[in-house]
Coordinates of C-alpha atoms in Angstrom, one line a residue:
M1 CA 9.4 7.0 10.0
V2 CA 6.9 5.5 12.6
P3 CA 4.3 3.3 11.1
H4 CA 0.8 5.0 10.7
A5 CA 2.0 8.0 12.9
D6 CA -1.1 9.8 11.3
L7 CA -3.5 6.9 13.0
R8 CA -1.6 7.3 16.6
A9 CA -2.1 10.8 16.6
F10 CA -5.8 10.9 15.1
N11 CA -6.5 8.4 17.8
E12 CA -5.4 11.2 20.4
E13 CA -8.0 13.7 19.1
S14 CA -10.9 11.9 20.5
D15 CA -13.2 9.7 22.4
W16 CA -15.7 8.8 20.2
F17 CA -15.1 8.1 16.4
A18 CA -17.5 7.4 13.4
T19 CA -15.7 4.9 10.7
I20 CA -17.7 5.2 7.3
T21 CA -16.6 3.0 4.4
L22 CA -18.1 3.9 1.2
P23 CA -17.8 2.3 -2.3
T24 CA -16.3 4.6 -5.1
P25 CA -16.6 2.9 -8.2
S26 CA -16.2 5.1 -11.3
D27 CA -16.9 2.9 -14.3
L28 CA -21.1 3.6 -14.2
D29 CA -22.8 5.9 -16.0
D30 CA -24.3 6.8 -12.5
A31 CA -21.3 7.0 -10.4
R32 CA -21.5 10.1 -9.2
A33 CA -25.3 10.0 -8.1
R34 CA -24.7 6.2 -6.6
F35 CA -22.1 7.9 -4.3
D36 CA -24.1 10.8 -3.1
L37 CA -26.8 8.1 -2.2
E38 CA -25.0 6.1 -0.3
W39 CA -23.2 9.2 1.7
R40 CA -27.1 10.2 2.0
D41 CA -27.7 6.6 3.4
A42 CA -24.1 6.4 6.1
R43 CA -24.5 10.3 7.2
A44 CA -28.6 9.3 8.1
Q45 CA -27.2 5.9 9.9
L46 CA -24.9 8.4 12.6
T47 CA -26.3 8.9 16.2
D48 CA -27.7 12.1 17.7
T49 CA -24.2 12.0 19.8
W50 CA -23.2 14.7 16.9
Q51 CA -23.2 18.9 16.4
A52 CA -24.8 19.9 13.3
D53 CA -21.7 21.7 12.2
E54 CA -20.0 18.7 12.7
L55 CA -21.9 17.2 10.3
D56 CA -21.8 20.2 8.2
Q57 CA -18.1 19.6 8.5
L58 CA -18.5 16.0 7.5
D59 CA -21.0 16.7 4.5
R60 CA -18.2 19.1 3.1
V61 CA -15.3 17.1 3.2
V62 CA -17.4 14.5 1.3
G63 CA -18.9 17.4 -1.1
D64 CA -15.4 17.7 -2.7
L65 CA -14.4 14.1 -2.9
H66 CA -14.4 13.0 -6.2
H67 CA -15.4 9.3 -6.9
R68 CA -13.2 8.4 -10.0
D69 CA -10.1 9.2 -7.4
S70 CA -10.0 5.8 -5.5
A71 CA -12.3 2.4 -5.5
G72 CA -13.3 3.1 -1.7
L73 CA -12.9 5.1 0.8
V74 CA -12.7 5.0 4.7
I75 CA -14.1 8.6 6.7
V76 CA -12.9 8.9 10.2
Q77 CA -14.6 11.8 12.3
A78 CA -13.4 12.3 15.8
R79 CA -15.9 13.9 18.1
N80 CA -14.9 17.1 18.1
G81 CA -12.1 17.0 16.2
P82 CA -11.2 16.6 12.5
T83 CA -11.6 14.3 9.8
L84 CA -9.2 11.9 7.8
V85 CA -10.1 10.1 4.4
E86 CA -8.1 7.4 3.0
H87 CA -8.2 6.7 -0.7
L88 CA -8.4 3.0 -1.5
D89 CA -7.1 0.9 -4.3
E90 CA -9.7 -1.7 -3.6
P91 CA -13.1 -1.8 -3.9
V92 CA -15.4 -1.6 -0.1
V93 CA -18.6 -2.2 1.2
A94 CA -20.7 0.6 2.8
T95 CA -20.4 0.2 6.7
V96 CA -21.0 2.8 9.7
H97 CA -19.7 2.6 12.7
E98 CA -19.6 4.0 16.1
G99 CA -16.8 3.7 19.1
P100 CA -14.0 5.1 21.5
V101 CA -11.6 4.1 18.8
P102 CA -11.5 3.8 15.2
R103 CA -12.0 1.4 12.8
W104 CA -8.1 1.4 11.4
A105 CA -8.2 -2.3 9.6
T106 CA -9.5 -1.6 6.0
V107 CA -7.2 1.6 6.5
I108 CA -4.2 -0.1 6.9
E109 CA -4.8 -3.2 5.1
G110 CA -5.3 -0.6 2.3
R111 CA -1.9 0.9 3.4
Q112 CA -0.2 -2.2 3.1
R113 CA -1.1 -3.4 -0.2
T114 CA 0.4 0.2 -1.3
I115 CA 3.4 -0.4 -2.4
A116 CA 6.3 2.0 -4.1
H117 CA 7.2 0.9 -8.0
V118 CA 8.9 1.8 -10.9
I119 CA 7.9 0.7 -14.4
V120 CA 10.0 0.6 -17.0
E121 CA 9.5 0.8 -20.2
T122 CA 13.0 0.8 -22.0
D123 CA 14.3 0.6 -25.7
R124 CA 17.6 0.4 -27.2
A125 CA 17.4 5.0 -26.9
G126 CA 16.4 5.3 -23.9
A127 CA 13.5 4.6 -21.2
D128 CA 10.3 6.3 -19.6
I129 CA 10.1 5.5 -16.4
T130 CA 7.2 6.2 -13.8
A131 CA 6.5 5.7 -10.2
F132 CA 3.6 4.9 -8.7
D133 CA 2.6 4.1 -4.8
G134 CA -0.7 2.2 -5.7
G135 CA -2.6 3.8 -8.1
T136 CA -0.9 7.3 -7.9
V137 CA 1.7 9.2 -10.0
L138 CA 4.8 9.9 -7.7
C139 CA 6.8 11.0 -10.6
T140 CA 8.3 10.4 -14.2
D141 CA 11.8 10.1 -15.9
T142 CA 12.7 10.1 -20.2
V143 CA 16.0 9.0 -21.1
V144 CA 17.1 9.9 -24.3
G145 CA 20.4 8.3 -25.4
D146 CA 22.5 8.0 -28.1
T147 CA 20.7 7.2 -31.3
E148 CA 23.7 7.3 -33.6
H149 CA 24.4 3.9 -33.8
I150 CA 22.0 2.3 -32.5
H151 CA 20.7 0.0 -35.8
R152 CA 23.2 -3.0 -36.2
G153 CA 23.2 -2.7 -40.2
H154 CA 24.4 -4.7 -42.6
P155 CA 26.8 -3.2 -44.5
G156 CA 29.3 -6.6 -45.0
G157 CA 32.9 -6.8 -46.4
W158 CA 35.0 -6.0 -43.3
S159 CA 33.2 -3.1 -41.6
Q160 CA 30.5 -5.1 -41.0
R161 CA 31.6 -6.3 -37.4
R162 CA 32.8 -2.7 -36.4
F163 CA 29.3 -1.8 -37.2
Q164 CA 27.9 -4.2 -35.1
Q165 CA 30.1 -3.7 -32.2
R166 CA 29.1 0.1 -32.5
A167 CA 25.2 -0.5 -32.3
E168 CA 26.5 -3.1 -29.5
N169 CA 28.6 -0.4 -27.6
T170 CA 25.6 1.9 -28.0
W171 CA 22.9 0.0 -26.7
E172 CA 24.9 -0.5 -23.8
D173 CA 26.0 3.2 -22.9
N174 CA 22.6 4.2 -22.9
A175 CA 21.5 1.4 -20.9
R176 CA 23.8 2.4 -18.1
E177 CA 22.0 6.3 -17.9
V178 CA 19.1 4.5 -17.5
A179 CA 20.0 2.1 -15.1
D180 CA 21.3 5.6 -13.0
A181 CA 18.2 7.1 -13.8
V182 CA 16.0 4.2 -12.5
A183 CA 18.7 3.9 -9.6
E184 CA 17.7 7.6 -8.6
V185 CA 13.9 7.2 -8.9
T186 CA 13.8 3.8 -6.9
Q187 CA 15.9 5.5 -4.1
R188 CA 13.4 8.9 -4.5
V189 CA 10.3 7.3 -3.9
D190 CA 11.9 4.0 -1.6
A191 CA 10.3 1.7 -4.7
Q192 CA 9.9 -2.2 -3.4
L193 CA 9.4 -3.1 -6.7
V194 CA 11.1 -2.3 -10.5
A195 CA 9.5 -3.9 -13.1
V196 CA 11.0 -3.5 -16.8
A197 CA 9.8 -4.1 -19.9
G198 CA 10.5 -3.4 -23.7
D199 CA 13.2 -4.6 -25.8
V200 CA 15.0 -7.7 -25.0
R201 CA 18.4 -6.8 -25.4
A202 CA 17.8 -3.8 -24.0
Q203 CA 16.2 -5.3 -20.4
T204 CA 19.0 -7.1 -20.9
F205 CA 21.3 -4.4 -20.7
L206 CA 19.6 -2.5 -18.1
L207 CA 19.3 -5.3 -16.0
E208 CA 23.3 -5.6 -15.6
H209 CA 24.0 -1.4 -15.3
L210 CA 21.7 -1.9 -12.5
P211 CA 23.4 -0.9 -9.1
T212 CA 22.5 -4.3 -6.7
D213 CA 20.0 -3.5 -4.4
V214 CA 18.1 -2.3 -7.4
A215 CA 18.8 -5.1 -9.4
D216 CA 17.3 -7.0 -6.0
I217 CA 13.8 -6.0 -6.4
A218 CA 13.9 -5.3 -10.3
V219 CA 11.9 -8.1 -12.2
K220 CA 11.9 -8.5 -15.8
V221 CA 8.2 -8.6 -18.0
E222 CA 7.7 -10.1 -21.1
A223 CA 4.6 -8.4 -21.8
G224 CA 4.1 -5.9 -24.6
S225 CA 1.0 -4.3 -23.9
P226 CA 0.1 -1.6 -21.6
G227 CA -2.2 -4.2 -20.3
G228 CA 0.0 -6.5 -20.1
I229 CA 2.2 -4.9 -17.9
A230 CA -0.2 -3.7 -15.6
D231 CA -1.5 -6.9 -14.7
E232 CA 2.4 -8.5 -14.4
V233 CA 3.1 -5.5 -12.0
V234 CA -0.2 -6.2 -9.7
R235 CA 0.9 -9.7 -9.7
Q236 CA 4.5 -9.1 -8.6
L237 CA 3.1 -6.4 -6.0
S238 CA 0.7 -9.5 -4.8
N239 CA 3.3 -11.9 -4.2
L240 CA 4.8 -8.8 -2.5
V241 CA 2.1 -8.5 0.2
A242 CA 1.7 -12.3 0.2
E243 CA 5.2 -12.6 1.2
R244 CA 5.4 -10.7 4.2
V245 CA 2.4 -12.2 5.3
T246 CA 4.3 -15.7 5.3
A247 CA 7.5 -13.6 6.9
A248 CA 5.3 -12.6 9.4
A249 CA 2.9 -15.9 10.5
D250 CA 6.6 -17.3 10.7
S251 CA 8.0 -15.0 12.5
V252 CA 5.0 -16.0 14.8
R253 CA 5.4 -19.9 14.9
A254 CA 9.2 -19.3 15.7
G255 CA 8.3 -17.6 18.7
L256 CA 5.7 -19.5 20.6
D257 CA 8.1 -21.7 21.9
S258 CA 10.6 -19.4 23.5
D259 CA 7.5 -17.1 24.5
L260 CA 8.3 -14.2 22.0
A261 CA 4.5 -15.0 20.0
A262 CA 1.3 -14.9 21.1
T263 CA -1.9 -15.8 19.8
D264 CA -3.7 -15.9 22.9
A265 CA -5.8 -13.0 23.2
D266 CA -6.0 -12.6 26.6
T267 CA -1.7 -12.8 26.7
I268 CA -1.9 -10.4 23.6
V269 CA -3.9 -7.8 25.5
D270 CA -1.6 -8.0 28.7
A271 CA 1.3 -7.6 26.2
L272 CA 0.1 -4.5 24.7
R273 CA -0.6 -2.8 28.1
Q274 CA 3.1 -3.3 28.8
G275 CA 4.2 -2.4 25.2
R276 CA 5.9 -5.8 24.5
V277 CA 3.9 -6.3 21.2
E278 CA 6.6 -5.9 18.7
T279 CA 4.1 -6.4 15.6
L280 CA 0.8 -7.6 16.0
L281 CA -1.3 -9.1 13.6
V282 CA -5.0 -8.8 12.8
H283 CA -7.4 -11.1 11.1
D284 CA -10.4 -8.3 10.8
D285 CA -13.8 -10.3 10.1
L286 CA -15.5 -7.9 11.7
S287 CA -17.0 -10.1 14.5
T288 CA -17.9 -8.2 18.4
D289 CA -18.1 -11.5 20.3
D290 CA -14.6 -10.8 22.1
D291 CA -14.5 -12.9 25.3
V292 CA -11.4 -10.6 27.1
D293 CA -11.3 -7.9 29.4
S294 CA -14.3 -6.5 29.0
R295 CA -12.6 -3.4 31.0
W296 CA -9.6 -2.8 28.3
L297 CA -12.1 -3.1 26.0
D298 CA -14.5 -0.4 26.9
G299 CA -17.2 -0.8 24.5
A300 CA -15.3 -1.7 21.6
R301 CA -14.0 -4.8 19.9
L302 CA -11.0 -6.5 20.0
V303 CA -9.2 -5.7 17.0
D304 CA -10.0 -2.3 16.9
R305 CA -9.1 -1.7 20.6
A306 CA -5.7 -4.1 19.8
I307 CA -4.7 -1.7 16.6
V308 CA -4.8 1.6 18.7
A309 CA -2.8 0.0 21.6
A310 CA -0.2 -1.4 18.9
L311 CA 0.2 2.1 17.4
A312 CA 0.9 3.9 20.6
T313 CA 3.8 1.8 21.4
D314 CA 4.9 2.0 17.5
A315 CA 4.3 -1.8 16.9
E316 CA 3.4 -2.6 13.3
V317 CA 0.2 -3.8 12.6
I318 CA -0.4 -6.1 9.6
V319 CA -3.7 -7.0 8.7
V320 CA -3.1 -10.4 7.1
P321 CA -6.4 -13.7 6.7
K322 CA -7.4 -16.0 9.1
L323 CA -4.0 -18.1 9.9
A324 CA -4.2 -21.7 11.4
I325 CA -2.1 -20.2 13.9
M326 CA -4.5 -17.5 15.4
D327 CA -6.5 -19.1 18.3
A328 CA -8.5 -15.1 18.0
P329 CA -8.3 -12.5 15.8
V330 CA -5.3 -11.1 17.1
A331 CA -1.7 -12.4 16.9
A332 CA 1.3 -10.7 18.0
T333 CA 5.1 -11.3 18.4
M334 CA 7.1 -9.9 21.5
R335 CA 9.7 -6.7 21.9
W336 CA 10.8 -9.0 25.2

């Protein structure tokens, strides 16, 4: 799948765009009223380049949105074209920008933090399996195994060992069923993390029976409460994001000596023009003082123009914090 194919296609819809970010807190008594106020303030900042029917279109789109569906929104309007709405799991501040290209950094950063994952709450009789994409539930499954010999009794005498072995065998058979279901859900949603919570013995059996590719992304969660499980999953997902950023930075460092990477803005602009960029790293600090070819920028910021150029050639784009290796708000690894 081409990364951010929808954003690439949207870039071709117009030569002028409005990019609007809106906070959508849902834990306030007057959340809807605040959301409506934020939208009215944002709408008032749009220039007179927009036609009345385009503003009406935006009003209809925003009117159908629900503040409780996300922590923040990015709305991108193409002049004489469509509207794109992106729901974010992280809060944002209200901003309004217009220019010849959209401001995609916030959208891309939100997407790279939205990692498909599976949470398994297992016991010795089966499991509840839930797949998420960020805060959105993708699918659920429940496995109910054999319960005839689920408890290890204490009958005493010669039969005690036999009863215990039957119980162990039942637990392990149930774990195999759960493992098959977890593997199927993981493949279906292309999950990058499988978090296994619940009974300690059931966790052990399940992890032992997962296919290797699933076991490689599985972690045992010791927390027992829903809140504790959620906190641990968030921590694990944050680690995945950090690992990817670190790997991208390492690739840039490794390529500098062989000219297969660059941290100089002018070099990266030339490479983007030639379609040579494989991965573009951007740090979006909202600055506008870009000391590169103004004809190429054509009124846009370097970060925004670079992202659009990278998407046009199917390059990967990663939004990163300010890295020590970055001389500019961009860095890149090259295809050749």
